[in-house]
PDB file of C-alpha atoms in Angstrom:
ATOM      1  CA  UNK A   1     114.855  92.961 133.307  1.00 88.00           C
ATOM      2  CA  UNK A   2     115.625  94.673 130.027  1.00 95.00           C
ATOM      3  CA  UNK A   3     113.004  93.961 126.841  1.00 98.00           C
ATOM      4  CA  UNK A   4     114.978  94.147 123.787  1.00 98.00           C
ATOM      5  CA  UNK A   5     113.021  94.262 120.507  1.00 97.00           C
ATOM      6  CA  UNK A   6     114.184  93.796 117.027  1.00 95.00           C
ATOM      7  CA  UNK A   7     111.975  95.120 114.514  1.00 92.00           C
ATOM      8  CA  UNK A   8     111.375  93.986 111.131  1.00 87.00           C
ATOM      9  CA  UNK A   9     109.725  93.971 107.823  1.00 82.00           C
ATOM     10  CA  UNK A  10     109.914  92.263 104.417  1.00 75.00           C
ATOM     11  CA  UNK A  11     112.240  95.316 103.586  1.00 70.00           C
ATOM     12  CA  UNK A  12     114.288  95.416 106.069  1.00 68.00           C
ATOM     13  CA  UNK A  13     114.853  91.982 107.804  1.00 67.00           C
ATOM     14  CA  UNK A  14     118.371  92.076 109.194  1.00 73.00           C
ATOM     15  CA  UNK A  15     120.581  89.088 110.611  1.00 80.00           C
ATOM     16  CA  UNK A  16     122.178  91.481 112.007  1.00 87.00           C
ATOM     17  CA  UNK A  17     119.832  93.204 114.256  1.00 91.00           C
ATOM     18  CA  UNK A  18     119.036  89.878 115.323  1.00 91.00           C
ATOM     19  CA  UNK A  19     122.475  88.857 116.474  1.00 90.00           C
ATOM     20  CA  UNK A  20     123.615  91.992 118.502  1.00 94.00           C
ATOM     21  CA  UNK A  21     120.369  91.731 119.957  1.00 95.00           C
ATOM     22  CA  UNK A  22     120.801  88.643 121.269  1.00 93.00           C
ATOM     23  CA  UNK A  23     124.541  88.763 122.097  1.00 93.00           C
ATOM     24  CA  UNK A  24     123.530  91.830 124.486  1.00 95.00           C
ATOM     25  CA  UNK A  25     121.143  89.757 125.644  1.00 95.00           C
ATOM     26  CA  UNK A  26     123.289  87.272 126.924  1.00 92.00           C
ATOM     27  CA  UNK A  27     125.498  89.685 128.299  1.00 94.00           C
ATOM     28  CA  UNK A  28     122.821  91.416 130.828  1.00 94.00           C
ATOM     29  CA  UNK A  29     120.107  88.813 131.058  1.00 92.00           C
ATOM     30  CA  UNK A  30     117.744  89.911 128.708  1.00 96.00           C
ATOM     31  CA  UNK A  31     114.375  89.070 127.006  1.00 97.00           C
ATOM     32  CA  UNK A  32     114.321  89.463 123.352  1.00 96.00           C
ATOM     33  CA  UNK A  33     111.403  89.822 121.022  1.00 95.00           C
ATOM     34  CA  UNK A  34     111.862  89.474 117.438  1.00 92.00           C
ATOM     35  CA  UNK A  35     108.808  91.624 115.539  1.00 92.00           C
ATOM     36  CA  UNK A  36     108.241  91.145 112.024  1.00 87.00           C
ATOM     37  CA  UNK A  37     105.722  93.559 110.767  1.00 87.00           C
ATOM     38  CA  UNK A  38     103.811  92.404 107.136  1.00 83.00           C
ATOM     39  CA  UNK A  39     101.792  95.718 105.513  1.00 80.00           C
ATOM     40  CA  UNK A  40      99.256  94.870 103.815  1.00 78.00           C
ATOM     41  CA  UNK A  41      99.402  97.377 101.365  1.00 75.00           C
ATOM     42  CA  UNK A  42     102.874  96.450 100.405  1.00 64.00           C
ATOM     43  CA  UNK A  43     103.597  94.432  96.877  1.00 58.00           C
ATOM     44  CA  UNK A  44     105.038  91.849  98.931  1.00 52.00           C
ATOM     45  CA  UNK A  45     101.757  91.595 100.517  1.00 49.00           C
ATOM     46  CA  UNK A  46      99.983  91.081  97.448  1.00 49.00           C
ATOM     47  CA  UNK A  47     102.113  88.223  95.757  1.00 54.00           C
ATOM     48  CA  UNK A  48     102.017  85.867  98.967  1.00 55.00           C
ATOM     49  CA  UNK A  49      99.545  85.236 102.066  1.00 57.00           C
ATOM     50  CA  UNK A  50      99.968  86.063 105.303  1.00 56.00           C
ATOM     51  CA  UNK A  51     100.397  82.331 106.085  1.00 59.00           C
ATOM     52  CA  UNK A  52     103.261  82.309 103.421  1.00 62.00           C
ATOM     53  CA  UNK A  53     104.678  85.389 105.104  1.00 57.00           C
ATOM     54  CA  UNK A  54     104.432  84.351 108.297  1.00 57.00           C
ATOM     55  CA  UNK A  55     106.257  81.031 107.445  1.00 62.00           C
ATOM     56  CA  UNK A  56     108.771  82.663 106.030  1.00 63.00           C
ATOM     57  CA  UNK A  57     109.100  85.292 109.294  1.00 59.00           C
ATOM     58  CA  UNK A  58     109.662  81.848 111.334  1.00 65.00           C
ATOM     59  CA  UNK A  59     112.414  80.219 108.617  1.00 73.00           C
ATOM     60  CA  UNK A  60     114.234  83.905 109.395  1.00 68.00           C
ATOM     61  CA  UNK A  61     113.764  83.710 113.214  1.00 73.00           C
ATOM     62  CA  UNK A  62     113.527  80.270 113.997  1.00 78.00           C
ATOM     63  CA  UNK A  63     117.585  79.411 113.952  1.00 80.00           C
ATOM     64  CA  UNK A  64     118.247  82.761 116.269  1.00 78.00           C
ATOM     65  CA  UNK A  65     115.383  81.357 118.901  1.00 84.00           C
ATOM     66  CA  UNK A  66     116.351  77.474 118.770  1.00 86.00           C
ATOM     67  CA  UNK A  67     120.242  78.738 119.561  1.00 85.00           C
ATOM     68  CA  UNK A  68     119.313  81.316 122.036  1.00 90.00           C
ATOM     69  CA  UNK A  69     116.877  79.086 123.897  1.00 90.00           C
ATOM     70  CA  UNK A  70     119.899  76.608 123.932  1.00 93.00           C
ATOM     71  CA  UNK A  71     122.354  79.179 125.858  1.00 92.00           C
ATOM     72  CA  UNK A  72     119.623  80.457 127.822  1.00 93.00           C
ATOM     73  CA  UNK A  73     118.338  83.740 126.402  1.00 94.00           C
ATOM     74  CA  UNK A  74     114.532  84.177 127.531  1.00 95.00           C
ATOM     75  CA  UNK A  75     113.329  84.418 123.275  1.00 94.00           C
ATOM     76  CA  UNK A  76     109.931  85.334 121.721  1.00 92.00           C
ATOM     77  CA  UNK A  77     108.815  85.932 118.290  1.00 85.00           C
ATOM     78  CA  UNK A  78     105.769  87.845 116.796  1.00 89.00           C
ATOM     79  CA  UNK A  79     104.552  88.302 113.448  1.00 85.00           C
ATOM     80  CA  UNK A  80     101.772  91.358 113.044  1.00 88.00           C
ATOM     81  CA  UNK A  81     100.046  93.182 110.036  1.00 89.00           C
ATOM     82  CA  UNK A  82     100.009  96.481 109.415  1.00 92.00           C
ATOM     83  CA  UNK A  83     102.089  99.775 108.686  1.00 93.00           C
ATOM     84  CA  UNK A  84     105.571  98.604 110.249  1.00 92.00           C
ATOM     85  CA  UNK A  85     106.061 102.292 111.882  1.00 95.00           C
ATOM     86  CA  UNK A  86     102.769 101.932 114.093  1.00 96.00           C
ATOM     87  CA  UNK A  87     102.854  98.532 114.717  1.00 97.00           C
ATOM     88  CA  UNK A  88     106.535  98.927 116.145  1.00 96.00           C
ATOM     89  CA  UNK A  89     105.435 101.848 118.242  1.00 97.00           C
ATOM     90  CA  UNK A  90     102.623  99.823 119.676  1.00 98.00           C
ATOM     91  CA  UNK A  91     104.250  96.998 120.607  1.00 98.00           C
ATOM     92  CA  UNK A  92     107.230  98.937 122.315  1.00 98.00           C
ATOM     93  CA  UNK A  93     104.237 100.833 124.147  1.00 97.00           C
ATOM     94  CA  UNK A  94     102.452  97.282 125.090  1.00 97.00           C
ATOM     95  CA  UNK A  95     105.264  95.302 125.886  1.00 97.00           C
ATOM     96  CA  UNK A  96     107.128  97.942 127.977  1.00 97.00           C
ATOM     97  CA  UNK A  97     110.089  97.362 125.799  1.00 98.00           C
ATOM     98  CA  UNK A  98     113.286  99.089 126.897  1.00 98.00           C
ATOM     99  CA  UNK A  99     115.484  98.939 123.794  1.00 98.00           C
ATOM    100  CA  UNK A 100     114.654  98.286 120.331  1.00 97.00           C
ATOM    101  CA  UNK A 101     117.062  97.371 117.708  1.00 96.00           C
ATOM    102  CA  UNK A 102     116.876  98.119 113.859  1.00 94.00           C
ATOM    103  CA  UNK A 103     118.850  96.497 111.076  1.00 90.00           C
ATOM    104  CA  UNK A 104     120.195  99.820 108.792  1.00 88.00           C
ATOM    105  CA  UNK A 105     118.678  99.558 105.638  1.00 82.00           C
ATOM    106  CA  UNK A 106     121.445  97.921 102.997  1.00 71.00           C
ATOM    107  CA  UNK A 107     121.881  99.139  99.500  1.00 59.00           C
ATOM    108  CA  UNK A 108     119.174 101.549  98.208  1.00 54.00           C
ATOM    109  CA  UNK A 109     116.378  99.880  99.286  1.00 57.00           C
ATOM    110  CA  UNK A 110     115.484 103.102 101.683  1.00 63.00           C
ATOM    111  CA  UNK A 111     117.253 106.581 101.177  1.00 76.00           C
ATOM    112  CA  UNK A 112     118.965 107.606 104.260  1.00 82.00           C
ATOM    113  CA  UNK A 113     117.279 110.739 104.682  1.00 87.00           C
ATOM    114  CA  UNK A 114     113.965 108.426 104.542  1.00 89.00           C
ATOM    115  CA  UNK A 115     115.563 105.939 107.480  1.00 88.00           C
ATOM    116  CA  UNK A 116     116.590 109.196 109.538  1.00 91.00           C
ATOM    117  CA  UNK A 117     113.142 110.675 109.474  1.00 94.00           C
ATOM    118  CA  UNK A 118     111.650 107.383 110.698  1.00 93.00           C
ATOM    119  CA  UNK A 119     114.022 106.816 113.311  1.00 94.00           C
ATOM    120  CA  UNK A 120     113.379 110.636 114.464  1.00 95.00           C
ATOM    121  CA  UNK A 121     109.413 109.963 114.623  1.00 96.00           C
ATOM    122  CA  UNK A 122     109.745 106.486 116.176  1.00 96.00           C
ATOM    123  CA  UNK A 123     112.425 108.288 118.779  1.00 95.00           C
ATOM    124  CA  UNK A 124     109.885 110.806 119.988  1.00 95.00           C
ATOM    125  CA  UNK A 125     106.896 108.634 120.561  1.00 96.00           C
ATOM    126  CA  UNK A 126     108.250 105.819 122.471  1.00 96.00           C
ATOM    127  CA  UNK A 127     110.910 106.020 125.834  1.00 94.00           C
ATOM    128  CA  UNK A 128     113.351 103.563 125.074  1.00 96.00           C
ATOM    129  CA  UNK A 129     116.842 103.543 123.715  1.00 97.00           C
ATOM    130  CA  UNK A 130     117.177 103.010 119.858  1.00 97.00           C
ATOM    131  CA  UNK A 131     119.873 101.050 118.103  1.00 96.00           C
ATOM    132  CA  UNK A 132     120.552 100.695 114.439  1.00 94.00           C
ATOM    133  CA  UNK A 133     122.948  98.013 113.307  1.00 93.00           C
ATOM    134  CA  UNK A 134     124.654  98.591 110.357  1.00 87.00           C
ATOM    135  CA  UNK A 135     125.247  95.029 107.992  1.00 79.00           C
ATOM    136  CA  UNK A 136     129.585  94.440 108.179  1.00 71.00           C
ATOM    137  CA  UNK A 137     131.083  92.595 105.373  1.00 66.00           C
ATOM    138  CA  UNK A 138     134.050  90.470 106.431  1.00 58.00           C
ATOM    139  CA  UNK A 139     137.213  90.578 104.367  1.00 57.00           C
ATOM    140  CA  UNK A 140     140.685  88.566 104.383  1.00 51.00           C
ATOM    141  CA  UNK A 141     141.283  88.026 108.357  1.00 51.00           C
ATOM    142  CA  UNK A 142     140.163  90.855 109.895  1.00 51.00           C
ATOM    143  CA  UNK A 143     138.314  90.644 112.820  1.00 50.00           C
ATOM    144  CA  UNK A 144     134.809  92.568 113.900  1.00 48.00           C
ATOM    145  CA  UNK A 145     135.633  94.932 116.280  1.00 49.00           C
ATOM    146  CA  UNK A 146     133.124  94.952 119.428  1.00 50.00           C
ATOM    147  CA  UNK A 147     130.079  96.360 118.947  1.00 53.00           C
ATOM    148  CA  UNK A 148     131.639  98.366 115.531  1.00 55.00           C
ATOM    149  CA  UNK A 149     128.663  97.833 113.788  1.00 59.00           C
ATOM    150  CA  UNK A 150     126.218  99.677 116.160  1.00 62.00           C
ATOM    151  CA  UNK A 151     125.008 103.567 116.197  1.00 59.00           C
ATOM    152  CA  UNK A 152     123.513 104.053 119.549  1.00 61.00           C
ATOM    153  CA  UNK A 153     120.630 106.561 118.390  1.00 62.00           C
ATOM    154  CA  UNK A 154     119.604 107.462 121.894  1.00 55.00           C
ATOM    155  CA  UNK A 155     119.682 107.146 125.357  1.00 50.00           C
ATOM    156  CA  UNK A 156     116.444 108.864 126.357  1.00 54.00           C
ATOM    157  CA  UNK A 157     112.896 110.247 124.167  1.00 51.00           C
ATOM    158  CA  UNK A 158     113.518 112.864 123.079  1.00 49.00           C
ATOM    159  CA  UNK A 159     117.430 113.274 122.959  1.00 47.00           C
TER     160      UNK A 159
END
């Protein structure tokens, strides 16, 4: 069975990675794990507790697990402390996780060279495939096209 896992973090919490990863989930009868990593160090860190954090993390998660529980998607949810990059590594290492999905950083909130060079490290330390959703605004009646949103990253470590 596949082990999908969507990573995220204060900066980087994306509705998106969380709905391709469980609408590819339901396609192929999939587990997901949502991961949202707190670091410490982080301002964020310092102007609420980890038990305000972590209550948020569950506001953000909890519709995605209550509606993918209800069609049948096999749904979990952790919330860990520490520096995001390690913590995602780790868990992809203990879990056995076979495809981890990132939300693309929106706006300037992380400089694409920044996101490339993390994806690249992450990429050659763990063997599963890597996909980064990029956010899609909607306008007039245009439709999403399938999966038009998604840059596969890679197929196998170290490719």
């Amino acid at each position: 069975m596949e082990r999908i896992l969507v990573g995220m973090n204060p900066a980087s919490a994306s509705f998106w990675a969380g709905l391709h990863a469980l609408s590819l989930a339901k396609r192929i009868d999939a587990r997901v794990c949502f991961l949202y990593v707190v670091d410490p160090r982080s301002e964020d860190h310092v102007q609420h507790t980890y038990q305000d954090i972590r209550s948020d993390a569950k506001k953000t998660v909890e519709r995605f697990v209550e509606k993918a529980r209800a069609e049948g998607i096999a749904v979990d949810y952790y919330v860990s402390e520490g520096d995001y990059e390690s913590e995602l590594i780790r868990f992809i290492q203990e879990k056995r996780i076979t495809m981890l999905v990132l939300g693309a950083p929106g706006g300037h909130a992380v400089a694409p060279a920044r996101f490339t060079s993390f994806l690249d490290r992450i990429r050659h330390r763990v063997d599963c495939r890597i996909e980064v959703v990029h956010e899609k605004s909607f306008t007039g009646n245009k439709k999403r096209k399938e999966d038009g949103n998604v840059a596969h990253v890679s197929t196998h470590r170290g490719q």
